[in-house]
Tab-separated table of C-alpha atoms and ligand atoms in Angstrom:
chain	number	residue	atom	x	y	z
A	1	UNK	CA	0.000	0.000	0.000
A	2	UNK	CA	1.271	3.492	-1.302
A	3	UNK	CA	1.985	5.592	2.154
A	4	UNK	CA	-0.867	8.119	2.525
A	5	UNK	CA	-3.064	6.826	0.191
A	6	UNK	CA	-7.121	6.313	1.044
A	7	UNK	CA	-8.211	2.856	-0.178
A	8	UNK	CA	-11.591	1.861	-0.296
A	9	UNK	CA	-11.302	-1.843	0.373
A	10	UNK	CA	-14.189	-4.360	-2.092
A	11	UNK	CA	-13.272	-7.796	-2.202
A	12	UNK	CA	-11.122	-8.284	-5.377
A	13	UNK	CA	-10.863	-11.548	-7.759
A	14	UNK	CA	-7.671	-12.363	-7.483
A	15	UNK	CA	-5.428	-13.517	-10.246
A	16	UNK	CA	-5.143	-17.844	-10.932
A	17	UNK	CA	-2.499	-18.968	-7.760
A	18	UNK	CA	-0.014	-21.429	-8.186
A	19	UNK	CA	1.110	-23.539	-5.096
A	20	UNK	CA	4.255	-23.298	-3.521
A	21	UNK	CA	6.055	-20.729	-6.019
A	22	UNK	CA	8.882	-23.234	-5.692
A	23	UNK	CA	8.503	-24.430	-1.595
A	24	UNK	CA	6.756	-26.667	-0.277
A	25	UNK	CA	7.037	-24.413	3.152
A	26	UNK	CA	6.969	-21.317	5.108
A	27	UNK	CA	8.362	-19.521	8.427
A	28	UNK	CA	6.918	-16.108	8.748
A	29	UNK	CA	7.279	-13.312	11.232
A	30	UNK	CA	4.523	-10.663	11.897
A	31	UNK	CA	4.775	-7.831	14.570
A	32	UNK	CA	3.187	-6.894	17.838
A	33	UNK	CA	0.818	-3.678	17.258
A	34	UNK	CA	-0.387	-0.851	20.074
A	35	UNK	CA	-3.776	-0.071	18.861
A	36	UNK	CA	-6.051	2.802	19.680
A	37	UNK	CA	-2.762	5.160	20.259
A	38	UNK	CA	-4.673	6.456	23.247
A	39	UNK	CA	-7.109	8.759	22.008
A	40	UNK	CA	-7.858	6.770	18.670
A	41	UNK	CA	-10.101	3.823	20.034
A	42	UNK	CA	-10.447	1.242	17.047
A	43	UNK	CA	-9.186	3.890	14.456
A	44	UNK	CA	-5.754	4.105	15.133
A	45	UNK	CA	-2.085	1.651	15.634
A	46	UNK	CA	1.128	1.212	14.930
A	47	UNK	CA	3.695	-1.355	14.696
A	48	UNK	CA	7.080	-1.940	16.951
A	49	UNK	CA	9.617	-4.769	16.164
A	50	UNK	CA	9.367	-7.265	18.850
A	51	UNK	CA	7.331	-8.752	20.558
A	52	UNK	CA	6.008	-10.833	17.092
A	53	UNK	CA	4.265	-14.174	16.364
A	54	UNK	CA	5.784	-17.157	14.013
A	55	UNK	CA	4.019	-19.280	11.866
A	56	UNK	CA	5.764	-21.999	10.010
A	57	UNK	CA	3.182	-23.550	7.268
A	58	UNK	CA	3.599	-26.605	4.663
A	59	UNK	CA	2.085	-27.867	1.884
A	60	UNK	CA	0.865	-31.265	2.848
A	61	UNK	CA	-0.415	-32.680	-0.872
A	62	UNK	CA	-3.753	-33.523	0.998
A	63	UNK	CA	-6.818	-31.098	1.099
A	64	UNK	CA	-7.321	-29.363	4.415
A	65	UNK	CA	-6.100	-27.495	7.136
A	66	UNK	CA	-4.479	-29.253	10.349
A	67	UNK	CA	-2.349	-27.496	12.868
A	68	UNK	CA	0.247	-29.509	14.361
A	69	UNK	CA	1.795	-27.397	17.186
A	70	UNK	CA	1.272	-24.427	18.898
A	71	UNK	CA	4.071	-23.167	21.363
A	72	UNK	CA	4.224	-20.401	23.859
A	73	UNK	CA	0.619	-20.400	24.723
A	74	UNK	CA	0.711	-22.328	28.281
A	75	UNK	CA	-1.778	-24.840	26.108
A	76	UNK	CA	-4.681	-22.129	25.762
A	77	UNK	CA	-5.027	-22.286	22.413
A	78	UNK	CA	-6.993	-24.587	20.353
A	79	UNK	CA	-5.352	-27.152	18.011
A	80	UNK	CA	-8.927	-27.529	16.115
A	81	UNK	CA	-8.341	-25.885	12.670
A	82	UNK	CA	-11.984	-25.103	13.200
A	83	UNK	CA	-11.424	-23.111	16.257
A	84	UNK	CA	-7.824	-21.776	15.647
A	85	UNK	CA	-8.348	-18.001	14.367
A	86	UNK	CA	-5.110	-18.291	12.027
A	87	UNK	CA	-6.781	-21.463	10.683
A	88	UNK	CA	-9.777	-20.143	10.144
A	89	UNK	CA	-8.538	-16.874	8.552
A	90	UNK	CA	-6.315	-18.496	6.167
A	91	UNK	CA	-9.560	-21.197	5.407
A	92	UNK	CA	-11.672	-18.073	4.730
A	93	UNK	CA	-8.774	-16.643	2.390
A	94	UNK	CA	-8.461	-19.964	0.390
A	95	UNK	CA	-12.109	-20.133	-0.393
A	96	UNK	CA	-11.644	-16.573	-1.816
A	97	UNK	CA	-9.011	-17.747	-3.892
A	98	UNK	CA	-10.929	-20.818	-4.951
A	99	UNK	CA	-8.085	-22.711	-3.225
A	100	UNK	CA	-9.850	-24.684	-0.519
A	101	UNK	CA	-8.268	-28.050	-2.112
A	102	UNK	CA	-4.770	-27.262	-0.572
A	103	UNK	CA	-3.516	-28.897	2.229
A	104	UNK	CA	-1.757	-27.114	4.879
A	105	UNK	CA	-0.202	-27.718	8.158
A	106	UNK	CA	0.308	-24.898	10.207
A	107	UNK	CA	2.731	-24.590	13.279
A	108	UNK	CA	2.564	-21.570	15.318
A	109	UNK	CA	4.828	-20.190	17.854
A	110	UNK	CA	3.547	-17.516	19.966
A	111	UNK	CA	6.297	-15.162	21.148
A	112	UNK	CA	3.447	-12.429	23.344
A	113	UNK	CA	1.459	-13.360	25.633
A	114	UNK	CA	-1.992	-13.437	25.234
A	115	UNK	CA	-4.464	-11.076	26.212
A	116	UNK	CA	-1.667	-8.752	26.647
A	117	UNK	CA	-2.846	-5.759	24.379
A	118	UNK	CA	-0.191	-6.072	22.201
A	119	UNK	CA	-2.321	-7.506	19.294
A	120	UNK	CA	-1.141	-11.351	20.231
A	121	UNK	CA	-3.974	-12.869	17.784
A	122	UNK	CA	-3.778	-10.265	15.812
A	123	UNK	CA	-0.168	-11.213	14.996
A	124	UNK	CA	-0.437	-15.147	14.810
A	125	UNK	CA	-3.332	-14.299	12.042
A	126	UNK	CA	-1.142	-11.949	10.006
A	127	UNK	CA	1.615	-14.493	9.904
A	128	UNK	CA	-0.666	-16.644	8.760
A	129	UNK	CA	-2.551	-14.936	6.176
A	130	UNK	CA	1.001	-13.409	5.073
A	131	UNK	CA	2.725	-17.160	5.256
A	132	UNK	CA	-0.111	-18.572	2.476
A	133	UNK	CA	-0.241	-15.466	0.292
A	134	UNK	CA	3.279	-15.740	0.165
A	135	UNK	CA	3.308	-19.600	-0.429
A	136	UNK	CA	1.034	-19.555	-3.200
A	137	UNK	CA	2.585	-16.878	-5.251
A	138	UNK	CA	-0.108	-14.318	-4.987
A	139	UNK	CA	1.107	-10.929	-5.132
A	140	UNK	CA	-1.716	-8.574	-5.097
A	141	UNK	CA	-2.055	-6.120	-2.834
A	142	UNK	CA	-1.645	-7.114	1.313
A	143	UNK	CA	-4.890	-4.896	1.956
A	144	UNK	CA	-6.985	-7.704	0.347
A	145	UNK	CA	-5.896	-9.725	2.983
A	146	UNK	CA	-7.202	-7.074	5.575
A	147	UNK	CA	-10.900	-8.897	5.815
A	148	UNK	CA	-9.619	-12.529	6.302
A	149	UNK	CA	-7.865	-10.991	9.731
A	150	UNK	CA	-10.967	-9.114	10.825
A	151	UNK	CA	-12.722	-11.839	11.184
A	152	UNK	CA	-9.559	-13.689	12.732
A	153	UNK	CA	-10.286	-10.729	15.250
A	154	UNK	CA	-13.854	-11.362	15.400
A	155	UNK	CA	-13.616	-14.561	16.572
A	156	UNK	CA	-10.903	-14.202	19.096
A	157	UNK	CA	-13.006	-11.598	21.142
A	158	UNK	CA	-16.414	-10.699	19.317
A	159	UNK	CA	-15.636	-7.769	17.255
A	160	UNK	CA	-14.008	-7.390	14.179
A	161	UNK	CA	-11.890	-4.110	15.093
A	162	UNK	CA	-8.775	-3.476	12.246
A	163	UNK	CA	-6.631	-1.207	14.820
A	164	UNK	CA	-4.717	-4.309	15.694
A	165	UNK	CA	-4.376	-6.147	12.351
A	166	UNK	CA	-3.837	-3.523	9.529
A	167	UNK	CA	-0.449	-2.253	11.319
A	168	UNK	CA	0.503	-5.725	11.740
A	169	UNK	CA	-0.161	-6.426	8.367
A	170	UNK	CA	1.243	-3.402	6.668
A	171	UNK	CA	3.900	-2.443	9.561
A	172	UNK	CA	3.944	1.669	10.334
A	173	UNK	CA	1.278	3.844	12.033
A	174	UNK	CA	-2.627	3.181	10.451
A	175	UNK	CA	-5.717	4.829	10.301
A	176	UNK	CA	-8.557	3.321	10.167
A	177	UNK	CA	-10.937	6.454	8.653
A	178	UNK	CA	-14.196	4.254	8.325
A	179	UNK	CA	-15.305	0.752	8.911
A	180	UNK	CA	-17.912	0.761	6.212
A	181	UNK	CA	-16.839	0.645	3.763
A	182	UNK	CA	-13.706	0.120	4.816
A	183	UNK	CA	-10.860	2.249	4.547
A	184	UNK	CA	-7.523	2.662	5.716
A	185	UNK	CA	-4.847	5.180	5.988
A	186	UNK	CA	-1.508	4.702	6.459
A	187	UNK	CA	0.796	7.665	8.266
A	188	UNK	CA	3.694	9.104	7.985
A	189	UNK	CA	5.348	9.297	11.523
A	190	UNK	CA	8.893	10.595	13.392
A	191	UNK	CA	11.903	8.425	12.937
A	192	UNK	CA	12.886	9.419	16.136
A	193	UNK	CA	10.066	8.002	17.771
A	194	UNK	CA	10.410	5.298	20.828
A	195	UNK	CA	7.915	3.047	22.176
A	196	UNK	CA	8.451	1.771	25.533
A	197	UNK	CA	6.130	-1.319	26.468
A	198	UNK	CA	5.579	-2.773	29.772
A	199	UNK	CA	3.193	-6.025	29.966
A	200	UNK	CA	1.479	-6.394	33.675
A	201	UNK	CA	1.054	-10.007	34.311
A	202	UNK	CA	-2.395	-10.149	34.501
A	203	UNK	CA	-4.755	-11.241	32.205
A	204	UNK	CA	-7.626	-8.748	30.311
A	205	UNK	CA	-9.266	-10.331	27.636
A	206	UNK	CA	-9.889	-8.140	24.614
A	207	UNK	CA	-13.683	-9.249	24.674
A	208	UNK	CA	-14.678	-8.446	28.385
A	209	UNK	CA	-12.473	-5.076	28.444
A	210	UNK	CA	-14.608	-4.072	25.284
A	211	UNK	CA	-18.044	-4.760	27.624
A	212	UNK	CA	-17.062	-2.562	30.307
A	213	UNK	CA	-16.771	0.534	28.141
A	214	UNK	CA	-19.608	3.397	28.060
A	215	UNK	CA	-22.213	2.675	25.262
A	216	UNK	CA	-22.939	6.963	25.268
A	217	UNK	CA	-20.450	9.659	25.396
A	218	UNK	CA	-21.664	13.024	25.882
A	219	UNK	CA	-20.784	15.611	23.175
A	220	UNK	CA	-18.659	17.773	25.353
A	221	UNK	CA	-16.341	14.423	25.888
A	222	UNK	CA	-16.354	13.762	21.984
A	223	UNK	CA	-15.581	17.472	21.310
A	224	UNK	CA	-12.224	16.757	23.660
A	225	UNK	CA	-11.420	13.294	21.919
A	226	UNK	CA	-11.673	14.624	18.158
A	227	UNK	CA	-9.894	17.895	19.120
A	228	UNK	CA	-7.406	15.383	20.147
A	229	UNK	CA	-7.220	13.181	17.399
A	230	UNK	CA	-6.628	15.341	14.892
A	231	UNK	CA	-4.145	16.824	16.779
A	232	UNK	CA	-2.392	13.363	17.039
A	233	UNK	CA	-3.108	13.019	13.225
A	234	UNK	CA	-1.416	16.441	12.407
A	235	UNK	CA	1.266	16.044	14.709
A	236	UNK	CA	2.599	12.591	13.015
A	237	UNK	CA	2.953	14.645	9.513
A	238	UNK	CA	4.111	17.543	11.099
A	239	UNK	CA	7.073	15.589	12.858
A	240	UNK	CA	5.577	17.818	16.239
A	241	UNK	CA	6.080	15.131	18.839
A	242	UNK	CA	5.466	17.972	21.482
A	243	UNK	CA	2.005	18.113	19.882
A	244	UNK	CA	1.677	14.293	19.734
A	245	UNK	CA	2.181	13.903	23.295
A	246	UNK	CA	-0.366	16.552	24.298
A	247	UNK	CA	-2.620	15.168	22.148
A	248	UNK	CA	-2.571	11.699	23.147
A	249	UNK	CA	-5.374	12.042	26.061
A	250	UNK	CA	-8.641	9.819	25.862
A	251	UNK	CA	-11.249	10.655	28.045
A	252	UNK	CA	-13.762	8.047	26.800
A	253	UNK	CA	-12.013	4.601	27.231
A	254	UNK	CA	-9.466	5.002	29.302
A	255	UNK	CA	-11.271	6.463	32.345
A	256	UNK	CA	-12.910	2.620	32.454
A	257	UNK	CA	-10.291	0.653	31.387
A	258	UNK	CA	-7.160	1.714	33.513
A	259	UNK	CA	-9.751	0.189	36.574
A	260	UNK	CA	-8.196	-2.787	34.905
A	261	UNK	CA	-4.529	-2.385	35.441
A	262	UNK	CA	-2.659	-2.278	38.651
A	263	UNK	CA	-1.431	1.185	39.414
A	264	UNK	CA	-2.127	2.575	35.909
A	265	UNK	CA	-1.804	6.263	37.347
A	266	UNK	CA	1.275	5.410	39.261
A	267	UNK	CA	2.979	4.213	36.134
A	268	UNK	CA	1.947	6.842	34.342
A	269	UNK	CA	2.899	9.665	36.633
A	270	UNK	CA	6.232	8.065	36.881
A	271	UNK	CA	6.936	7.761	32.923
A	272	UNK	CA	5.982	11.474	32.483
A	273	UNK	CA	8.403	12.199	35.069
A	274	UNK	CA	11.225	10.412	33.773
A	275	UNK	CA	10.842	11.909	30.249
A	276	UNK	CA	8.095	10.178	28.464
A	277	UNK	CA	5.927	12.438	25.879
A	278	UNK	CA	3.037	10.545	26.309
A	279	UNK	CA	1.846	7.467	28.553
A	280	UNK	CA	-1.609	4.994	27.634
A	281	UNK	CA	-3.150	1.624	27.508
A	282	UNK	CA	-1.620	0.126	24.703
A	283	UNK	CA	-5.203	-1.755	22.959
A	284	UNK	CA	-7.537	-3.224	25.822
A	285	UNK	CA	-4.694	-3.440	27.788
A	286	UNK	CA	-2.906	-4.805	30.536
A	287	UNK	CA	-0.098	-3.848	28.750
A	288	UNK	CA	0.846	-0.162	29.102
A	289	UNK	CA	3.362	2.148	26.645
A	290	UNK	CA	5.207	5.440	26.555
A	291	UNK	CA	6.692	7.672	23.755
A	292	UNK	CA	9.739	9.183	24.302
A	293	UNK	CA	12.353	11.356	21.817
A	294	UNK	CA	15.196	8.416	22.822
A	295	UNK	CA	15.469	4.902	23.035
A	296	UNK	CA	17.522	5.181	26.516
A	297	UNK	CA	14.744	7.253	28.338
A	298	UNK	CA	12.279	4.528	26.932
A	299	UNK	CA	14.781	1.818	28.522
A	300	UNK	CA	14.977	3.574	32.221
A	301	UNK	CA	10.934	3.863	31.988
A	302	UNK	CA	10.552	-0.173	31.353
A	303	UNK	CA	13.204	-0.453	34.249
A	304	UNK	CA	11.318	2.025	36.537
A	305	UNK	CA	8.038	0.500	35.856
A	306	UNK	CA	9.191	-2.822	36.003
A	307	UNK	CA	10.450	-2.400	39.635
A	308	UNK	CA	7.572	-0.615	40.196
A	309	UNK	CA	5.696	-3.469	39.200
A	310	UNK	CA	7.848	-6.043	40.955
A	311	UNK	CA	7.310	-4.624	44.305
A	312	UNK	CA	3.269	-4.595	44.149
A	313	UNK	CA	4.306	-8.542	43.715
A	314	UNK	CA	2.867	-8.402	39.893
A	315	UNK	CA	5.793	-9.798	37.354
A	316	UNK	CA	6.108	-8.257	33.707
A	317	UNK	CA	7.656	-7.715	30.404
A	318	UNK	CA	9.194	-5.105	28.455
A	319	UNK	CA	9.954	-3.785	25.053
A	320	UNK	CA	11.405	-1.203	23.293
A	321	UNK	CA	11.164	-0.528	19.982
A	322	UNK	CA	10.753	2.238	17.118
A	323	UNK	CA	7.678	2.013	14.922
A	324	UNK	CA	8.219	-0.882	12.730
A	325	UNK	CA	7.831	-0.186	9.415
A	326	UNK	CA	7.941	-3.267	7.475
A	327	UNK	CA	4.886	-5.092	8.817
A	328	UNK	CA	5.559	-8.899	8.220
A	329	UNK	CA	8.579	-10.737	7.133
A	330	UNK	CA	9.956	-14.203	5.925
A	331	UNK	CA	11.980	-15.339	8.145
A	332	UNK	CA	12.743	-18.619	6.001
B	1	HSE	N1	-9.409	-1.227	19.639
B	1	HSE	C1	-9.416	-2.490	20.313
B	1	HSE	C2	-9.946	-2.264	21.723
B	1	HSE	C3	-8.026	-3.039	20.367
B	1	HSE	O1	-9.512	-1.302	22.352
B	1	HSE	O2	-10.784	-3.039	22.173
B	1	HSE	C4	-7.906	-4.327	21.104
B	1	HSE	O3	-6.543	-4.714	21.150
């Protein structure tokens, strides 16, 4: 996808496939994504370079999908190709394709935890989708592959949000400008931006942290969040990461949501005090992140917050990263 450039997404025919475009297998990377940027709930998220999901797929010379092994899930995740989401996505793609004869075995090694808010299906899904577009040759555009993971996403927790999938699918900072039809933006954004992640160890799944949240704003509060996003919007193509960080605020979401996550004030009064230009949930959460104009103030918040976190008892992770621009990758 051209940087900048509005596409209105319609299913497209794609062109005849061939299988295997000389392998017979696969081992794909696809990143970690921060979605809703704050103030941007389900319209806006970026990519950062690790955490990421693998998937390693084959051509099995049988019809169907089976999943052989699944790795760094603690055994949460369902072997049934039926009930897998990257499974299922992929299944949904091949029928598109008029490909459902294949056969495919798909191993998938999860490298996030899940129900982190760092986009952990999202991920697995786009390594997926990205591992059999890649296998069978097809090079149209990535976008088409935008609806087989929404509805990865709506089966792992109800709804069918793109904040988390079209960064992970197209790497960079993405807009979602309108769900219907859809159409997606991709943004220009500082170099010199850091992203410092800290996971909380404890589990908020996507689907109940999206039930909690007010059904009616009133307008004064949507009057603040707009202001705000635009100001986010303007300040990634004006290179103004002052104006970024005062405009990442969201007074609709998280007001709810930081209930959720232990000592989510704390932390954040503590990265703005150790040089952060703005502090959020990162998606539904637990996990929490911080701009900042250098990758060493982003390490010394992580450490901070991670002690922080270690002393309330509650164990974590942490990552720093720029925005990651190149979305999925072959890893072999
Ligand atoms: N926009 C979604 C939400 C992202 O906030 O529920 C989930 O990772």
């Amino acid at each position: 996808m051209e940087d900048n450039k509005l596409q209105e997404l319609a299913p497209a025919p794609l062109a005849p496939l061939s299988v295997g475009g000389g392998r017979e297998s696969i081992h794909v990377f696809a990143p970690a994504t921060v979605a809703n940027v704050v103030c941007g709930f389900d319209v806006l998220g970026f990519a950062v370079d690790e955490p990421g999901d693998e998937v390693i797929m084959r051509l099995t010379g049988k019809p169907g999908i089976t999943i052989s092994k699944i790795t760094g899930d603690d055994g949460r995740l369902p072997l049934d190709p039926a009930k897998n989401t990257v499974s299922v996505s992929v299944q949904h793609y091949l029928q598109s394709v008029g490909r459902s004869d294949i056969g495919l075995d798909i191993e998938l090694h999860k490298k996030m935890p899940i129900g982190s808010g760092l986009g952990s299906s999202s991920a697995s899904t786009v390594a997926g989708l990205f591992a059999i577009k890649t296998l069978l040759g097809d090079d149209a555009d990535p976008i088409n592959l935008l609806p087989f993971a929404m509805k990865g996403e709506e089966m792992a927790c109800g709804h069918g949000h793109a904040d988390n999938v079209a960064p992970a699918l197209f790497g960079g900072f993405v807009l979602i400008r309108s769900y219907e039809p859809l159409d997606v933006v991709r943004l220009p954004h500082p170099k010199n931006l850091w992203c410092a992640i800290v996971f909380p160890d404890v589990d908020v799944p996507t689907r109940e942290a999206r039930q909690i949240i007010r059904k009616n704003i009133q307008m004064k509060d949507a009057v603040t969040q707009w202001g705000n996003i635009a100001g986010l919007v303007s300040g990634l193509f004006m290179q103004d990461i002052d104006l970024i960080g005062r405009s990442m605020k969201d007074v609709l979401v998280e007001p709810v949501r930081s209930m959720l996550i232990p000592d989510f004030y704390k932390m954040r009064e503590m990265a703005m005090e150790l040089g952060a230009v703005s502090f959020g949930i990162s998606g539904s959460g637990p996990s929490v992140f911080a701009f900042t104009k250098d990758e060493a103030t982003a390490r010394t918040i992580t450490q901070k917050l991670q002690q922080h976190l270690t002393a309330l008892k509650i164990g974590s992770n942490s990552y720093v990263s720029t925005i990651n621009d190149a979305g999925p990758k072959v890893l072999g």
